[in-house]
Coordinates of C-alpha atoms and ligand atoms in Angstrom, one line a residue:
X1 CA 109.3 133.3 97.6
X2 CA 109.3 131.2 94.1
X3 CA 106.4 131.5 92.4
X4 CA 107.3 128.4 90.2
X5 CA 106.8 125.1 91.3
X6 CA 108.9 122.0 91.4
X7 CA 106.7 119.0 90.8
X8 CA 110.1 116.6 91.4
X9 CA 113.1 117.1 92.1
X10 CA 115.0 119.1 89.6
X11 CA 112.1 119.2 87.7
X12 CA 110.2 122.4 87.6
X13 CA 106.3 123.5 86.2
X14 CA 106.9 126.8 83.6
X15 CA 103.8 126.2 82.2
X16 CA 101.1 129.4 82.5
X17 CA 97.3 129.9 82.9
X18 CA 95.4 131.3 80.1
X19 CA 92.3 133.2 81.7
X20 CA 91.6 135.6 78.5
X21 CA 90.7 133.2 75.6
X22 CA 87.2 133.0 74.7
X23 CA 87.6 129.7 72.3
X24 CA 90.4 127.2 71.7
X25 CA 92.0 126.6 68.4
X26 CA 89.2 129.3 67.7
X27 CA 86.2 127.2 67.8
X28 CA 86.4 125.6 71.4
X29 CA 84.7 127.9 74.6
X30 CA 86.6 128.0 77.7
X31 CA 84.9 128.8 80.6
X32 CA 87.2 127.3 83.3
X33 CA 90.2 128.6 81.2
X34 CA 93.3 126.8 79.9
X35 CA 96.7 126.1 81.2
X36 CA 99.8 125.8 78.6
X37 CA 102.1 123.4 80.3
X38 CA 105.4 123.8 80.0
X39 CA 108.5 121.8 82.2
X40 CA 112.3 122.7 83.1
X41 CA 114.6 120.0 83.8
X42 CA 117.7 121.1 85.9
X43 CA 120.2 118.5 85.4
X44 CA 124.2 118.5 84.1
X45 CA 122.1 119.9 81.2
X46 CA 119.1 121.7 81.6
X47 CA 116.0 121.0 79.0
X48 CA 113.1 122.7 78.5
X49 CA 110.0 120.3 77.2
X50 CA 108.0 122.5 75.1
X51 CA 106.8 126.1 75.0
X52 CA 104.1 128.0 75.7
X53 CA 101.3 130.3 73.8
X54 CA 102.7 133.2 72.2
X55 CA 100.6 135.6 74.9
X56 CA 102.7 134.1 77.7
X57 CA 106.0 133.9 76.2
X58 CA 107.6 136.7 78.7
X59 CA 106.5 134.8 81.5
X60 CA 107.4 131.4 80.5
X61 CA 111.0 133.5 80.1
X62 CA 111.2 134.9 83.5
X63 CA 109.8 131.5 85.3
X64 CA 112.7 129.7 83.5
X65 CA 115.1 132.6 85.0
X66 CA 113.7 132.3 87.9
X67 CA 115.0 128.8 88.4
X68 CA 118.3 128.8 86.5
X69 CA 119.3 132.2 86.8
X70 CA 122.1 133.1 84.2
X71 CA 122.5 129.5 83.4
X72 CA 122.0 128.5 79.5
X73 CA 119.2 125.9 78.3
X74 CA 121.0 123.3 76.6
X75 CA 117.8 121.5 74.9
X76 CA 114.3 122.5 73.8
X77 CA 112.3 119.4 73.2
X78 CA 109.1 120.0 71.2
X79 CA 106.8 117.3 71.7
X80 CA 104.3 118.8 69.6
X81 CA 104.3 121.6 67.1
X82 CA 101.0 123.2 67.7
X83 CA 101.4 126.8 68.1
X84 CA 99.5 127.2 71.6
X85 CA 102.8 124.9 73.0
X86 CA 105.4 126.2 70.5
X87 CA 104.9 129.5 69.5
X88 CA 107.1 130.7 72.1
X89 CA 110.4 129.2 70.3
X90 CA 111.7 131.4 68.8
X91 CA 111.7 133.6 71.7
X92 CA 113.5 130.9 73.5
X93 CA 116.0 130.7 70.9
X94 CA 116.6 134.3 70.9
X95 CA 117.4 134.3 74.6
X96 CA 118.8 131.3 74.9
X97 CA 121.0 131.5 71.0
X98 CA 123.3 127.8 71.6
X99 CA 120.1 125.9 72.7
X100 CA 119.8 122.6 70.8
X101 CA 116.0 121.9 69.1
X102 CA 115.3 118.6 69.5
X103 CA 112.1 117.0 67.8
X104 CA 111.7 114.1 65.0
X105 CA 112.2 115.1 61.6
X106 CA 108.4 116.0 61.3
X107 CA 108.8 118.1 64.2
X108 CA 111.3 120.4 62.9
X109 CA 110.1 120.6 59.2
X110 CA 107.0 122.1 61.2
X111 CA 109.6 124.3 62.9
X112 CA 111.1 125.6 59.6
X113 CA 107.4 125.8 58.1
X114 CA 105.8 127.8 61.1
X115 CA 108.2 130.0 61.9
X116 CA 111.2 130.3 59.5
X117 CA 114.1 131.9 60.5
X118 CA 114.6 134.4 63.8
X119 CA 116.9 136.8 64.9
X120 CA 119.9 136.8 67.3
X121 CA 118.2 138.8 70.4
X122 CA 122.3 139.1 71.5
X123 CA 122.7 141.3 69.0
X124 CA 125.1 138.9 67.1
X125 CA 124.3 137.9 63.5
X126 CA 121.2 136.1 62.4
X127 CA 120.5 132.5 63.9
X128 CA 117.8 130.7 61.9
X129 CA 115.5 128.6 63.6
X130 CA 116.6 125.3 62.3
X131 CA 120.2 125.6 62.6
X132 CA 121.5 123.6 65.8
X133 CA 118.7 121.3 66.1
X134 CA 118.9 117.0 66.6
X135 CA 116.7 114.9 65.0
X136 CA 115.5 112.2 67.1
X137 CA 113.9 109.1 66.2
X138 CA 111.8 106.6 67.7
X139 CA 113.3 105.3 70.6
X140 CA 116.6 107.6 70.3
X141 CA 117.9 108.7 73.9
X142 CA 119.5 112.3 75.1
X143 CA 122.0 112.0 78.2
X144 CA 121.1 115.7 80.4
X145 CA 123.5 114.2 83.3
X146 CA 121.8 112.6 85.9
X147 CA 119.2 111.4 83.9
X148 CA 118.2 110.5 80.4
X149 CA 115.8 111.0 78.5
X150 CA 114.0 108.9 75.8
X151 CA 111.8 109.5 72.9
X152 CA 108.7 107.7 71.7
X153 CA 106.7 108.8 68.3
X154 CA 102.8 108.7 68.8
X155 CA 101.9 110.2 65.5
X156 CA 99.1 111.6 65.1
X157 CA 97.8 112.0 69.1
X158 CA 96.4 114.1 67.3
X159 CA 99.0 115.6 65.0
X160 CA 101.4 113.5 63.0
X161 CA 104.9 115.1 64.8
X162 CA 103.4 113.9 68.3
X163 CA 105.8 112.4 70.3
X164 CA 106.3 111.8 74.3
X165 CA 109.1 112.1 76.6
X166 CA 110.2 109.7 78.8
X167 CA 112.5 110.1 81.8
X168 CA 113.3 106.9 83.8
X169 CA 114.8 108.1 86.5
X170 CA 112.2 109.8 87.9
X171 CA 109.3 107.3 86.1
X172 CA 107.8 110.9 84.8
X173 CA 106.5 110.9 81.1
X174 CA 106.3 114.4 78.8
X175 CA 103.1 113.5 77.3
X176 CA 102.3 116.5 75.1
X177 CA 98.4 117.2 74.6
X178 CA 97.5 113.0 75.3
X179 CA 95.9 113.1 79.2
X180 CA 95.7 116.7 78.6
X181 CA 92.3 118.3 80.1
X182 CA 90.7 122.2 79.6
X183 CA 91.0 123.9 82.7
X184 CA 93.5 126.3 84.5
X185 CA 95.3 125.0 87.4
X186 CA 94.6 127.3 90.4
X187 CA 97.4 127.2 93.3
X188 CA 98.2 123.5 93.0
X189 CA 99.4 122.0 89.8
X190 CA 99.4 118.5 90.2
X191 CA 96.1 116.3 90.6
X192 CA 96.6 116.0 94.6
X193 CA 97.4 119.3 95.1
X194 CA 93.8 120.4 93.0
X195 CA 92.2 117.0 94.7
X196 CA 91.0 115.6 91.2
X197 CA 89.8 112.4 93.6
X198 CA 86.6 114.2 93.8
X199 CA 84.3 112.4 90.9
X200 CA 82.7 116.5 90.6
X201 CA 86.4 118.1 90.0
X202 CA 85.7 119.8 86.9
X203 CA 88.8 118.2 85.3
X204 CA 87.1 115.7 84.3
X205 CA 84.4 116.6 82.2
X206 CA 87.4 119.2 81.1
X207 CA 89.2 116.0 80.0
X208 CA 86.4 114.4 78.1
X209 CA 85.5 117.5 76.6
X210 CA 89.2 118.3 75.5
X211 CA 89.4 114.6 74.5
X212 CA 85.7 114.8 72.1
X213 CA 86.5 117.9 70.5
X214 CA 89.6 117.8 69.8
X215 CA 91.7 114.0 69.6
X216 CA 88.5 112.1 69.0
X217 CA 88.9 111.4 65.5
X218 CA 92.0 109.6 65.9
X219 CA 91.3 106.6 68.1
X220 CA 93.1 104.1 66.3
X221 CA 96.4 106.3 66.4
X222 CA 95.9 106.6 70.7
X223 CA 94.9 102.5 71.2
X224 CA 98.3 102.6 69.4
X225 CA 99.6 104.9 71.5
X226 CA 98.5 103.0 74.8
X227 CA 100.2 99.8 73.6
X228 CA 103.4 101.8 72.9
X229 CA 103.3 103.2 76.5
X230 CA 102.3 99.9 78.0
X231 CA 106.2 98.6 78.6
X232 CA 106.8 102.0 80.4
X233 CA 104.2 101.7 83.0
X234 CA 104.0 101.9 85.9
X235 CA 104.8 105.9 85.9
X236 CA 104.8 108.0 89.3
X237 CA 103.7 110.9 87.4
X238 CA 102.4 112.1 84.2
X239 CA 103.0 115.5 82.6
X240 CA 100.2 117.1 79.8
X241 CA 100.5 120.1 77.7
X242 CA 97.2 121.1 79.4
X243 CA 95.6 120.4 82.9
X244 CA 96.5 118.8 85.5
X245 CA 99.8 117.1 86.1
X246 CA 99.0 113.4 87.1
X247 CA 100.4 111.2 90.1
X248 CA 97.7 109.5 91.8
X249 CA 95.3 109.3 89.4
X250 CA 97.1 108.9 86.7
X251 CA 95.5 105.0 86.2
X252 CA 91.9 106.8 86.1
X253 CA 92.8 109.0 83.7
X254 CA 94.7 105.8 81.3
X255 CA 90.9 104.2 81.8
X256 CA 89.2 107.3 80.6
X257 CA 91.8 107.5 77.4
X258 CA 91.6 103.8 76.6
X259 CA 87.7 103.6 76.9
X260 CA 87.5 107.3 74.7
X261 CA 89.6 105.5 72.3
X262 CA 87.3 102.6 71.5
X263 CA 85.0 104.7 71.6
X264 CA 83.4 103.1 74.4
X265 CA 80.6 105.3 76.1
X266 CA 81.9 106.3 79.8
X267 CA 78.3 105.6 81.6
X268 CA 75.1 104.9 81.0
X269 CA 72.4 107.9 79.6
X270 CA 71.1 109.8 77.1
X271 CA 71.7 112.7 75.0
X272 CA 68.7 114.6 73.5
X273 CA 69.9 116.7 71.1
X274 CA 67.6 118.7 69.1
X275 CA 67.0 121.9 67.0
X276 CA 63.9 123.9 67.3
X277 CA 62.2 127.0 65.7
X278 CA 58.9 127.4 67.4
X279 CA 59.0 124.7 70.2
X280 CA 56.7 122.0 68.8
X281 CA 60.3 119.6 67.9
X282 CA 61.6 120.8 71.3
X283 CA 58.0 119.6 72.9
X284 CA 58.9 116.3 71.3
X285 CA 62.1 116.4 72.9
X286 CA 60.8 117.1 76.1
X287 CA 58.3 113.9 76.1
X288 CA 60.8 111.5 74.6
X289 CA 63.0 113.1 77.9
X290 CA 59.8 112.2 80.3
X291 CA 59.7 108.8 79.1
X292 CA 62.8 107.9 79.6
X293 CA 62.5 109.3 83.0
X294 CA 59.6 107.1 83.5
X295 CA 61.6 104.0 82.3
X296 CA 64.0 104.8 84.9
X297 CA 66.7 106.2 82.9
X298 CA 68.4 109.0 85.4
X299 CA 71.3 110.8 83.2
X300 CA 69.3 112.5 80.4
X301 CA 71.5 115.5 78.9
X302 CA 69.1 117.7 77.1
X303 CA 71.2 119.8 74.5
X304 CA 68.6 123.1 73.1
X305 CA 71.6 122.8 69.6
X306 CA 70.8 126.7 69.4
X307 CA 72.0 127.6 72.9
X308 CA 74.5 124.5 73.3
X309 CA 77.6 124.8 72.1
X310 CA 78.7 121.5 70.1
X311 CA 81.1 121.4 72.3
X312 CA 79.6 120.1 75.3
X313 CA 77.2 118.0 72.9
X314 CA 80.0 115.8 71.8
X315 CA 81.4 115.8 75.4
X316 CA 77.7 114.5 76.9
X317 CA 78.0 111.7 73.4
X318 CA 81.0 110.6 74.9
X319 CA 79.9 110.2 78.0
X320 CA 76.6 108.7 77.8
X321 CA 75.3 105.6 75.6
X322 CA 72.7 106.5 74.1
X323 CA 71.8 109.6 71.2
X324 CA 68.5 110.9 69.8
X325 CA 68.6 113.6 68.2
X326 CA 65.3 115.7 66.8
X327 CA 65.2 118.6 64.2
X328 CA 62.6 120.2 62.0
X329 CA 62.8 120.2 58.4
X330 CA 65.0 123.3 57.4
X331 CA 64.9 124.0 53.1
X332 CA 64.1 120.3 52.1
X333 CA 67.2 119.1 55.4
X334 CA 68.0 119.8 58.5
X335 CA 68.1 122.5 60.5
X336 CA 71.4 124.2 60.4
X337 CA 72.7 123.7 64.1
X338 CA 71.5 120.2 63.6
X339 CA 73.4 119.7 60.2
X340 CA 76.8 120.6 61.8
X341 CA 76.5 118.1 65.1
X342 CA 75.7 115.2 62.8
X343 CA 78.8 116.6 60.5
X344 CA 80.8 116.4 63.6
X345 CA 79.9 113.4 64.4
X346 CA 80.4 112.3 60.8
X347 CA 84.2 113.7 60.9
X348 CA 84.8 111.5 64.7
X349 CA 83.8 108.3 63.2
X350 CA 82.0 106.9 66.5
X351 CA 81.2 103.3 65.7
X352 CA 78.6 102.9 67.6
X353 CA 75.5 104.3 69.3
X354 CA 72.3 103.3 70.7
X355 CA 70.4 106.0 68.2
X356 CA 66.9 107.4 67.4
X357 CA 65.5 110.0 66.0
X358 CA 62.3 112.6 65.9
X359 CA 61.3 115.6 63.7
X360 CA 59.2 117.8 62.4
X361 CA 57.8 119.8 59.2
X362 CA 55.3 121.9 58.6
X363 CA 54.1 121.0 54.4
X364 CA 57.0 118.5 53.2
X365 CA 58.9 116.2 55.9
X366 CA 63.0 115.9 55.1
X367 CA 64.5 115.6 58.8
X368 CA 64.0 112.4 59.8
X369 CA 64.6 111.0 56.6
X370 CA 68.3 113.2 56.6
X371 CA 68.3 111.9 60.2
X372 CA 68.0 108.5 58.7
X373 CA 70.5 108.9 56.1
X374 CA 73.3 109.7 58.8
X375 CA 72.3 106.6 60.9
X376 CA 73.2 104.5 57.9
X377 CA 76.2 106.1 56.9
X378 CA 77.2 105.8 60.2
X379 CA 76.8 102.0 60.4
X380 CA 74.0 102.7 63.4
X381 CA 70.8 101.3 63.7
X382 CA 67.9 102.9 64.8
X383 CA 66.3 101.6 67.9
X384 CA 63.0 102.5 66.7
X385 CA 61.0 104.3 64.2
X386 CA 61.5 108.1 63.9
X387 CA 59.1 110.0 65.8
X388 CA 57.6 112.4 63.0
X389 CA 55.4 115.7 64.2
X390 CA 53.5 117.7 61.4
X391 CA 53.4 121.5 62.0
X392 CA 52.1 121.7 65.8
X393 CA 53.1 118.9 68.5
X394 CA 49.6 117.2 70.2
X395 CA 49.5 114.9 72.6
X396 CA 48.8 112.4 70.0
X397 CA 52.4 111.6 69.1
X398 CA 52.8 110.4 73.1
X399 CA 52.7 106.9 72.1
X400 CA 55.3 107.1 69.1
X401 CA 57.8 109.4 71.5
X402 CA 57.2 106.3 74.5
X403 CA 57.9 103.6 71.9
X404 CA 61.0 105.6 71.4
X405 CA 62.1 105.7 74.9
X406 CA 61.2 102.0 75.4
X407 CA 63.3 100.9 72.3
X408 CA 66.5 103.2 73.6
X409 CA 66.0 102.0 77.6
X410 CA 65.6 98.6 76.3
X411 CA 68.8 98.8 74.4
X412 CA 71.2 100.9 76.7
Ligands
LIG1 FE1 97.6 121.8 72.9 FE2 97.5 120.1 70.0 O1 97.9 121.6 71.0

């Protein structure tokens, strides 16, 4: 029985699961996992389209055997250079020693930077990495026999080498990390076989949270990117670096890029994001949160930024339309955890946000005024006044935290 799948004819998944990592690019968690998608086309010429983590590299090796037996690969195509998709090249090129590198002329000064020159694994004399390679550019076209493929610059989605594969004949795209989505892909691989049609498939909120923490600075570069890939629609299916491989719902996920892009928020709600020492800023929180509720606002993600990774933060401020954020007043700023969300959101550049604020201090108030600060330099306006708590929270401040709620269900 194969154990690798063929997603089209002559086209086969190599790609592997990655079960083990605790955090992504070392900052990201992963509690569903991560797949590194990798593809074989067996054509006249047969072409690999990108690599896999440097864990997985012997299996990438024997699912590739496993399909071609003691055939050569004639092309590697490296759509992007990050090491989790092609660290396993220069184990490719040692098996495989008169296999052609193709990539743009970014693409392979990254492959001379990251990984220099390799060995013969033959046992014949040293063949560097960048010998035998073709330099593609925008728009250039590779004959593999029965089908051609063509090659389409994206830079920076999301590094500036990015570029996408296109193949015609079978309407398929290569897409590299764009439409890419955390997650391992367990059994199926494509988005019917793992029934991404249900709205709770944790795809995704994998997707959004791949998209937030890691693309989301670079919308402008992926609007550009969308417009470039316009004249190739429609496709029958669409192939990521990571998650699922799309067919059916491939236009759902182009929706969910194009609106992530503009940074348009995906539904309506709130995220309440908030540091807390002692629990009087969190008890703030907590009656902003009720009166909200009470205004009828449903989706309310509360975010604790000490036991929340950021990570799911900037997913939920993605999603959702609306952001307050609360924090007590840490040596003269804000409170540490705080400090680094609003620096994240500082480094994505989000336009736009229904925002408030809240905080607290115990003999000299900084937080909301910090909070203020990053509102402006962020071009946001606050919906209402900050809601400001001196040393212990009373039930007092329940009007100030309901004028906030008002002023942020008003403007959602
Ligand atoms: Fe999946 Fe940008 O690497």
């Amino acid at each position: 029985m194969k154990r690798v799948t063929e997603i089209a004819p002559g086209i086969h998944y190599v790609g592997v699961n990655d079960r083990a990592k605790h955090r992504f690019e070392g900052l990201w968690p992963l509690p569903h996992g991560v797949s590194y998608n990798a593809y074989l086309i067996d054509d006249e010429k047969v072409a690999l389209v990108d690599t896999v983590d440097a864990a997985f590299t012997e299996r990438l090796l024997a699912s590739i055997r496993e399909v071609i037996g003691d055939r050569s690969v004639d092309y590697l195509v490296i759509n992007h250079m990050e090491p989790d998709h092609s660290a396993s090249i220069h184990a490719v090129r040692r098996e495989y020693p008169n296999i052609t590198i193709v990539g743009n002329t970014k693409t392979l000064q990254m492959v001379e930077g990251f990984y220099g020159l390799c060995g013969n694994a033959h046992g014949g004399e040293s063949v560097g990495i960048t010998v035998n390679t073709l330099v593609v550019s925008d728009g250039d076209t590779l004959s593999l026999g029965a089908r051609t493929l063509g090659f389409h610059l994206i830079p920076m989605v999301h590094w500036p080498e990015t570029m996408v594969t296109h193949c015609a004949k079978d309407k398929l795209l290569f897409s590299g990390d764009a439409f890419g989505a955390f997650g391992t892909l367990d059994g199926g691989v494509t988005d019917v076989q793992l029934d991404t049609g249900r709205d709770t498939s944790l795809f995704w909120d994998e997707m959004v949270r791949y998209y937030s923490n890691i693309v989301a600075k670079y919308g402008g570069p992926v609007q550009r990117a969308i417009e470039k890939l316009a004249p190739l629609l429609p496709l029958s299916m669409v192939c990521p670096t990571h998650g699922p491989v799309w067919t059916r719902d491939f236009p759902r996920v182009l929706d969910l890029y194009d609106r992530m892009s503009r940074y348009k928020p995906l539904e309506k709600g709130v995220v309440i994001a908030y540091g807390s020492m002692y629990g009087n800023t969190e008890q703030t929180a907590e009656r902003v949160a009720r009166e909200l509720a009470a205004r009828g606002v449903k989706r309310i993600a509360m975010h604790n930024l000490s036991s929340s990774h950021a990570s799911f933060v900037l997913r939920d401020i993605f999603k959702y339309s609306a952001l307050v954020i609360g924090s007590p007043t840490y040596n003269m700023g804000l409170f540490p955890e705080v400090r680094s969300l609003v620096d994240d959101l500082e480094l994505r550049c989000i336009p736009s946000r229904v925002f408030g604020c809240f905080g607290g201090f115990t003999w000299a108030g900084a937080a909301v005024k910090r909070l203020g600060e990053f509102a402006e330099r962020q071009g946001w306006e606050m919906a209402a006044p900050p809601v400001e708590v001196k040393q212990g929270y009373s039930p007092d401040k329940t009007s100030s935290c309901a004028d906030l709620a008002e002023a942020i269900a008003s403007a959602m």
